[in-house]
């Protein structure tokens, strides 16, 4: 069953990229277990929860909303891991945040409406699971090792709310190139 949102408005940035947001949802601050959800298009495949930003929505707000809808979780929004560009079939620019899960709903929007499932994975296992179906999602997790962990005292500030200026590190999925914006 495919997910259908009748009032969904796709938003694009000035360069024609679809604006998206996602969260790597972790069980705790050690960031060694990540929550994945079943794909709406391919229910036997796992994905990182995320989706399109609504008009006038900040990336951090969109990320929190999407994980609530798709994974049925709430939590503490953490650092911006990166902005990932995906250019193969559709031009997407996805803001990916970390989130420490503090609450898991028993039933949530996508579990009721489309039968979406969720499951905890060790990070290395999640990378393997994502590699074939959604390699860009595997790249989000690989990027974890390139950023400061929140427990070492060097974590980037999570105060990214309201800052839409494209000056973050952009991760291109055409390779491992990091482009400063």
Tab-separated table of N, CA, C and O in Angstrom, residues 43-115:
chain	number	residue	atom	x	y	z
A	43	UNK	N	7.359	-2.632	1.414
A	43	UNK	CA	7.229	-2.937	2.840
A	43	UNK	C	8.255	-3.936	3.389
A	43	UNK	O	8.438	-4.007	4.592
A	44	UNK	N	8.939	-4.662	2.515
A	44	UNK	CA	9.962	-5.597	2.985
A	44	UNK	C	11.345	-4.939	3.088
A	44	UNK	O	12.314	-5.593	3.442
A	45	UNK	N	11.439	-3.650	2.802
A	45	UNK	CA	12.694	-2.905	2.868
A	45	UNK	C	12.634	-1.879	3.999
A	45	UNK	O	11.563	-1.369	4.318
A	46	UNK	N	13.799	-1.555	4.560
A	46	UNK	CA	13.893	-0.589	5.658
A	46	UNK	C	14.468	0.729	5.163
A	46	UNK	O	15.304	0.748	4.254
A	47	UNK	N	14.002	1.834	5.778
A	47	UNK	CA	14.458	3.180	5.413
A	47	UNK	C	14.629	4.022	6.676
A	47	UNK	O	14.137	3.672	7.751
A	48	UNK	N	15.303	5.152	6.530
A	48	UNK	CA	15.391	6.158	7.583
A	48	UNK	C	14.138	7.024	7.474
A	48	UNK	O	13.793	7.470	6.378
A	49	UNK	N	13.436	7.283	8.583
A	49	UNK	CA	12.227	8.106	8.498
A	49	UNK	C	12.548	9.545	8.098
A	49	UNK	O	13.467	10.159	8.625
A	50	UNK	N	11.780	10.042	7.152
A	50	UNK	CA	11.954	11.408	6.671
A	50	UNK	C	11.014	11.667	5.515
A	50	UNK	O	10.371	10.752	5.003
A	51	UNK	N	10.944	12.925	5.095
A	51	UNK	CA	10.068	13.261	3.980
A	51	UNK	C	10.160	14.729	3.635
A	51	UNK	O	11.026	15.452	4.129
A	52	UNK	N	9.240	15.158	2.791
A	52	UNK	CA	9.254	16.514	2.268
A	52	UNK	C	8.885	17.565	3.301
A	52	UNK	O	8.087	17.319	4.195
A	53	UNK	N	9.498	18.742	3.137
A	53	UNK	CA	9.169	19.878	3.998
A	53	UNK	C	7.924	20.558	3.462
A	53	UNK	O	7.717	20.631	2.255
A	54	UNK	N	7.122	21.048	4.365
A	54	UNK	CA	5.934	21.805	3.995
A	54	UNK	C	6.327	23.263	3.782
A	54	UNK	O	7.388	23.693	4.248
A	55	UNK	N	5.506	24.024	3.063
A	55	UNK	CA	5.827	25.437	2.852
A	55	UNK	C	6.052	26.170	4.181
A	55	UNK	O	5.326	25.943	5.140
A	56	UNK	N	7.064	26.996	4.218
A	56	UNK	CA	7.427	27.799	5.394
A	56	UNK	C	7.836	26.974	6.611
A	56	UNK	O	7.876	27.497	7.720
A	57	UNK	N	8.142	25.692	6.435
A	57	UNK	CA	8.548	24.834	7.545
A	57	UNK	C	10.072	24.818	7.633
A	57	UNK	O	10.758	24.718	6.624
A	58	UNK	N	10.590	24.933	8.844
A	58	UNK	CA	12.024	24.853	9.075
A	58	UNK	C	12.461	23.390	8.954
A	58	UNK	O	11.694	22.480	9.292
A	59	UNK	N	13.697	23.125	8.509
A	59	UNK	CA	14.169	21.741	8.380
A	59	UNK	C	14.071	20.941	9.679
A	59	UNK	O	13.637	19.789	9.664
A	60	UNK	N	14.437	21.554	10.809
A	60	UNK	CA	14.398	20.826	12.079
A	60	UNK	C	12.961	20.457	12.464
A	60	UNK	O	12.712	19.356	12.974
A	61	UNK	N	12.008	21.336	12.212
A	61	UNK	CA	10.603	21.049	12.491
A	61	UNK	C	10.066	19.953	11.596
A	61	UNK	O	9.310	19.082	12.032
A	62	UNK	N	10.457	19.996	10.323
A	62	UNK	CA	10.030	18.964	9.376
A	62	UNK	C	10.586	17.599	9.782
A	62	UNK	O	9.882	16.589	9.703
A	63	UNK	N	11.836	17.559	10.214
A	63	UNK	CA	12.460	16.294	10.620
A	63	UNK	C	11.709	15.683	11.803
A	63	UNK	O	11.376	14.493	11.788
A	64	UNK	N	11.414	16.500	12.809
A	64	UNK	CA	10.683	16.009	13.984
A	64	UNK	C	9.276	15.548	13.603
A	64	UNK	O	8.798	14.515	14.082
A	65	UNK	N	8.600	16.293	12.735
A	65	UNK	CA	7.251	15.924	12.291
A	65	UNK	C	7.272	14.601	11.540
A	65	UNK	O	6.437	13.719	11.768
A	66	UNK	N	8.230	14.452	10.638
A	66	UNK	CA	8.296	13.233	9.825
A	66	UNK	C	8.547	11.986	10.672
A	66	UNK	O	7.934	10.950	10.435
A	67	UNK	N	9.425	12.050	11.675
A	67	UNK	CA	9.665	10.855	12.495
A	67	UNK	C	8.455	10.548	13.374
A	67	UNK	O	8.190	9.386	13.665
A	68	UNK	N	7.719	11.578	13.762
A	68	UNK	CA	6.494	11.346	14.526
A	68	UNK	C	5.474	10.616	13.653
A	68	UNK	O	4.848	9.647	14.086
A	69	UNK	N	5.295	11.084	12.402
A	69	UNK	CA	4.328	10.460	11.491
A	69	UNK	C	4.752	9.057	11.065
A	69	UNK	O	3.953	8.131	11.061
A	70	UNK	N	6.011	8.910	10.674
A	70	UNK	CA	6.470	7.648	10.076
A	70	UNK	C	6.910	6.600	11.091
A	70	UNK	O	6.753	5.407	10.842
A	71	UNK	N	7.516	7.029	12.212
A	71	UNK	CA	8.049	6.068	13.181
A	71	UNK	C	7.304	6.082	14.508
A	71	UNK	O	7.532	5.208	15.347
A	72	UNK	N	6.443	7.071	14.725
A	72	UNK	CA	5.703	7.132	15.972
A	72	UNK	C	6.582	7.389	17.181
A	72	UNK	O	6.332	6.847	18.257
A	73	UNK	N	7.615	8.214	16.993
A	73	UNK	CA	8.507	8.531	18.113
A	73	UNK	C	8.634	10.036	18.309
A	73	UNK	O	8.461	10.816	17.374
A	74	UNK	N	8.916	10.397	19.544
A	74	UNK	CA	9.267	11.764	19.913
A	74	UNK	C	10.615	11.683	20.597
A	74	UNK	O	10.999	10.633	21.115
A	75	UNK	N	11.323	12.811	20.606
A	75	UNK	CA	12.612	12.775	21.259
A	75	UNK	C	13.287	14.114	21.293
A	75	UNK	O	12.696	15.146	20.961
A	76	UNK	N	14.552	14.076	21.660
A	76	UNK	CA	15.375	15.268	21.758
A	76	UNK	C	16.144	15.432	20.449
A	76	UNK	O	17.007	14.617	20.114
A	77	UNK	N	15.793	16.485	19.702
A	77	UNK	CA	16.459	16.740	18.431
A	77	UNK	C	17.890	17.168	18.702
A	77	UNK	O	18.136	18.046	19.525
A	78	UNK	N	18.823	16.549	18.008
A	78	UNK	CA	20.235	16.831	18.196
A	78	UNK	C	20.820	17.631	17.055
A	78	UNK	O	20.153	18.457	16.440
A	79	UNK	N	22.042	17.305	16.730
A	79	UNK	CA	22.806	18.073	15.755
A	79	UNK	C	22.367	17.795	14.320
A	79	UNK	O	21.821	16.743	14.017
A	80	UNK	N	22.625	18.762	13.457
A	80	UNK	CA	22.454	18.577	12.018
A	80	UNK	C	23.651	17.769	11.548
A	80	UNK	O	24.787	18.215	11.647
A	81	UNK	N	23.399	16.571	11.074
A	81	UNK	CA	24.471	15.686	10.625
A	81	UNK	C	25.026	16.142	9.283
A	81	UNK	O	26.207	16.021	9.011
A	82	UNK	N	24.159	16.664	8.434
A	82	UNK	CA	24.578	17.145	7.127
A	82	UNK	C	23.385	17.379	6.235
A	82	UNK	O	22.250	17.063	6.593
A	83	UNK	N	23.658	17.960	5.082
A	83	UNK	CA	22.637	18.147	4.058
A	83	UNK	C	23.076	17.282	2.892
A	83	UNK	O	24.162	17.462	2.348
A	84	UNK	N	22.253	16.317	2.537
A	84	UNK	CA	22.608	15.313	1.549
A	84	UNK	C	21.872	15.589	0.248
A	84	UNK	O	20.659	15.745	0.247
A	85	UNK	N	22.613	15.632	-0.838
A	85	UNK	CA	22.017	15.823	-2.157
A	85	UNK	C	21.952	14.486	-2.867
A	85	UNK	O	22.926	13.740	-2.906
A	86	UNK	N	20.792	14.207	-3.423
A	86	UNK	CA	20.574	12.974	-4.166
A	86	UNK	C	20.105	13.387	-5.558
A	86	UNK	O	19.071	14.027	-5.700
A	87	UNK	N	20.877	13.050	-6.572
A	87	UNK	CA	20.611	13.591	-7.906
A	87	UNK	C	20.280	12.561	-8.975
A	87	UNK	O	20.079	12.930	-10.114
A	88	UNK	N	20.269	11.271	-8.661
A	88	UNK	CA	20.120	10.279	-9.716
A	88	UNK	C	18.794	10.389	-10.464
A	88	UNK	O	18.756	10.759	-11.619
A	89	UNK	N	17.695	10.039	-9.802
A	89	UNK	CA	16.406	10.065	-10.489
A	89	UNK	C	15.627	11.344	-10.194
A	89	UNK	O	14.992	11.904	-11.064
A	90	UNK	N	15.706	11.823	-8.962
A	90	UNK	CA	15.043	13.060	-8.565
A	90	UNK	C	16.033	13.897	-7.785
A	90	UNK	O	16.840	13.371	-7.049
A	91	UNK	N	15.939	15.192	-7.939
A	91	UNK	CA	16.836	16.073	-7.198
A	91	UNK	C	16.261	16.320	-5.800
A	91	UNK	O	15.257	16.996	-5.666
A	92	UNK	N	16.912	15.740	-4.789
A	92	UNK	CA	16.509	15.919	-3.401
A	92	UNK	C	17.652	16.567	-2.634
A	92	UNK	O	18.817	16.245	-2.868
A	93	UNK	N	17.316	17.413	-1.708
A	93	UNK	CA	18.287	17.961	-0.758
A	93	UNK	C	17.689	17.713	0.620
A	93	UNK	O	16.679	18.307	0.978
A	94	UNK	N	18.323	16.793	1.382
A	94	UNK	CA	17.769	16.333	2.650
A	94	UNK	C	18.614	16.785	3.825
A	94	UNK	O	19.808	16.486	3.884
A	95	UNK	N	17.984	17.476	4.765
A	95	UNK	CA	18.614	17.876	6.026
A	95	UNK	C	18.458	16.693	6.979
A	95	UNK	O	17.329	16.287	7.272
A	96	UNK	N	19.571	16.154	7.459
A	96	UNK	CA	19.521	14.973	8.330
A	96	UNK	C	20.023	15.349	9.726
A	96	UNK	O	21.152	15.817	9.880
A	97	UNK	N	19.166	15.109	10.702
A	97	UNK	CA	19.455	15.403	12.108
A	97	UNK	C	19.583	14.109	12.895
A	97	UNK	O	19.113	13.058	12.450
A	98	UNK	N	20.149	14.219	14.084
A	98	UNK	CA	20.102	13.116	15.029
A	98	UNK	C	18.955	13.394	15.997
A	98	UNK	O	18.577	14.547	16.208
A	99	UNK	N	18.390	12.331	16.547
A	99	UNK	CA	17.312	12.463	17.516
A	99	UNK	C	17.458	11.329	18.525
A	99	UNK	O	17.625	10.173	18.128
A	100	UNK	N	17.440	11.663	19.809
A	100	UNK	CA	17.442	10.653	20.866
A	100	UNK	C	15.985	10.402	21.236
A	100	UNK	O	15.279	11.319	21.668
A	101	UNK	N	15.528	9.174	21.051
A	101	UNK	CA	14.124	8.819	21.284
A	101	UNK	C	13.829	8.841	22.790
A	101	UNK	O	14.554	8.224	23.578
A	102	UNK	N	12.773	9.561	23.153
A	102	UNK	CA	12.336	9.609	24.549
A	102	UNK	C	10.936	9.012	24.726
A	102	UNK	O	10.535	8.709	25.834
A	103	UNK	N	10.198	8.865	23.616
A	103	UNK	CA	8.843	8.326	23.681
A	103	UNK	C	8.516	7.574	22.404
A	103	UNK	O	8.797	8.055	21.307
A	104	UNK	N	7.928	6.382	22.571
A	104	UNK	CA	7.499	5.578	21.423
A	104	UNK	C	6.001	5.313	21.567
A	104	UNK	O	5.572	4.729	22.557
A	105	UNK	N	5.238	5.748	20.576
A	105	UNK	CA	3.802	5.498	20.587
A	105	UNK	C	3.527	4.040	20.226
A	105	UNK	O	4.227	3.453	19.392
A	106	UNK	N	2.493	3.467	20.827
A	106	UNK	CA	2.121	2.094	20.492
A	106	UNK	C	1.515	2.037	19.090
A	106	UNK	O	1.808	1.152	18.299
A	107	UNK	N	0.642	2.987	18.798
A	107	UNK	CA	0.044	3.127	17.469
A	107	UNK	C	0.331	4.538	17.000
A	107	UNK	O	0.248	5.489	17.776
A	108	UNK	N	0.663	4.680	15.729
A	108	UNK	CA	0.964	5.996	15.178
A	108	UNK	C	0.391	6.073	13.782
A	108	UNK	O	-0.069	5.081	13.227
A	109	UNK	N	0.398	7.289	13.213
A	109	UNK	CA	-0.270	7.568	11.940
A	109	UNK	C	0.019	6.524	10.862
A	109	UNK	O	-0.894	5.933	10.296
A	110	UNK	N	1.284	6.294	10.550
A	110	UNK	CA	1.618	5.382	9.455
A	110	UNK	C	1.444	3.902	9.813
A	110	UNK	O	1.267	3.076	8.921
A	111	UNK	N	1.473	3.548	11.089
A	111	UNK	CA	1.228	2.145	11.447
A	111	UNK	C	-0.247	1.813	11.236
A	111	UNK	O	-0.590	0.735	10.761
A	112	UNK	N	-1.111	2.768	11.557
A	112	UNK	CA	-2.555	2.576	11.415
A	112	UNK	C	-2.971	2.678	9.948
A	112	UNK	O	-3.704	1.825	9.433
A	113	UNK	N	-2.484	3.723	9.252
A	113	UNK	CA	-2.941	3.986	7.889
A	113	UNK	C	-2.349	3.068	6.832
A	113	UNK	O	-3.032	2.704	5.874
A	114	UNK	N	-1.062	2.730	6.954
A	114	UNK	CA	-0.437	1.925	5.891
A	114	UNK	C	0.293	0.690	6.415
A	114	UNK	O	0.970	-0.001	5.658
A	115	UNK	N	0.176	0.414	7.708
A	115	UNK	CA	0.811	-0.783	8.271
A	115	UNK	C	2.318	-0.693	8.379
A	115	UNK	O	3.012	-1.711	8.381
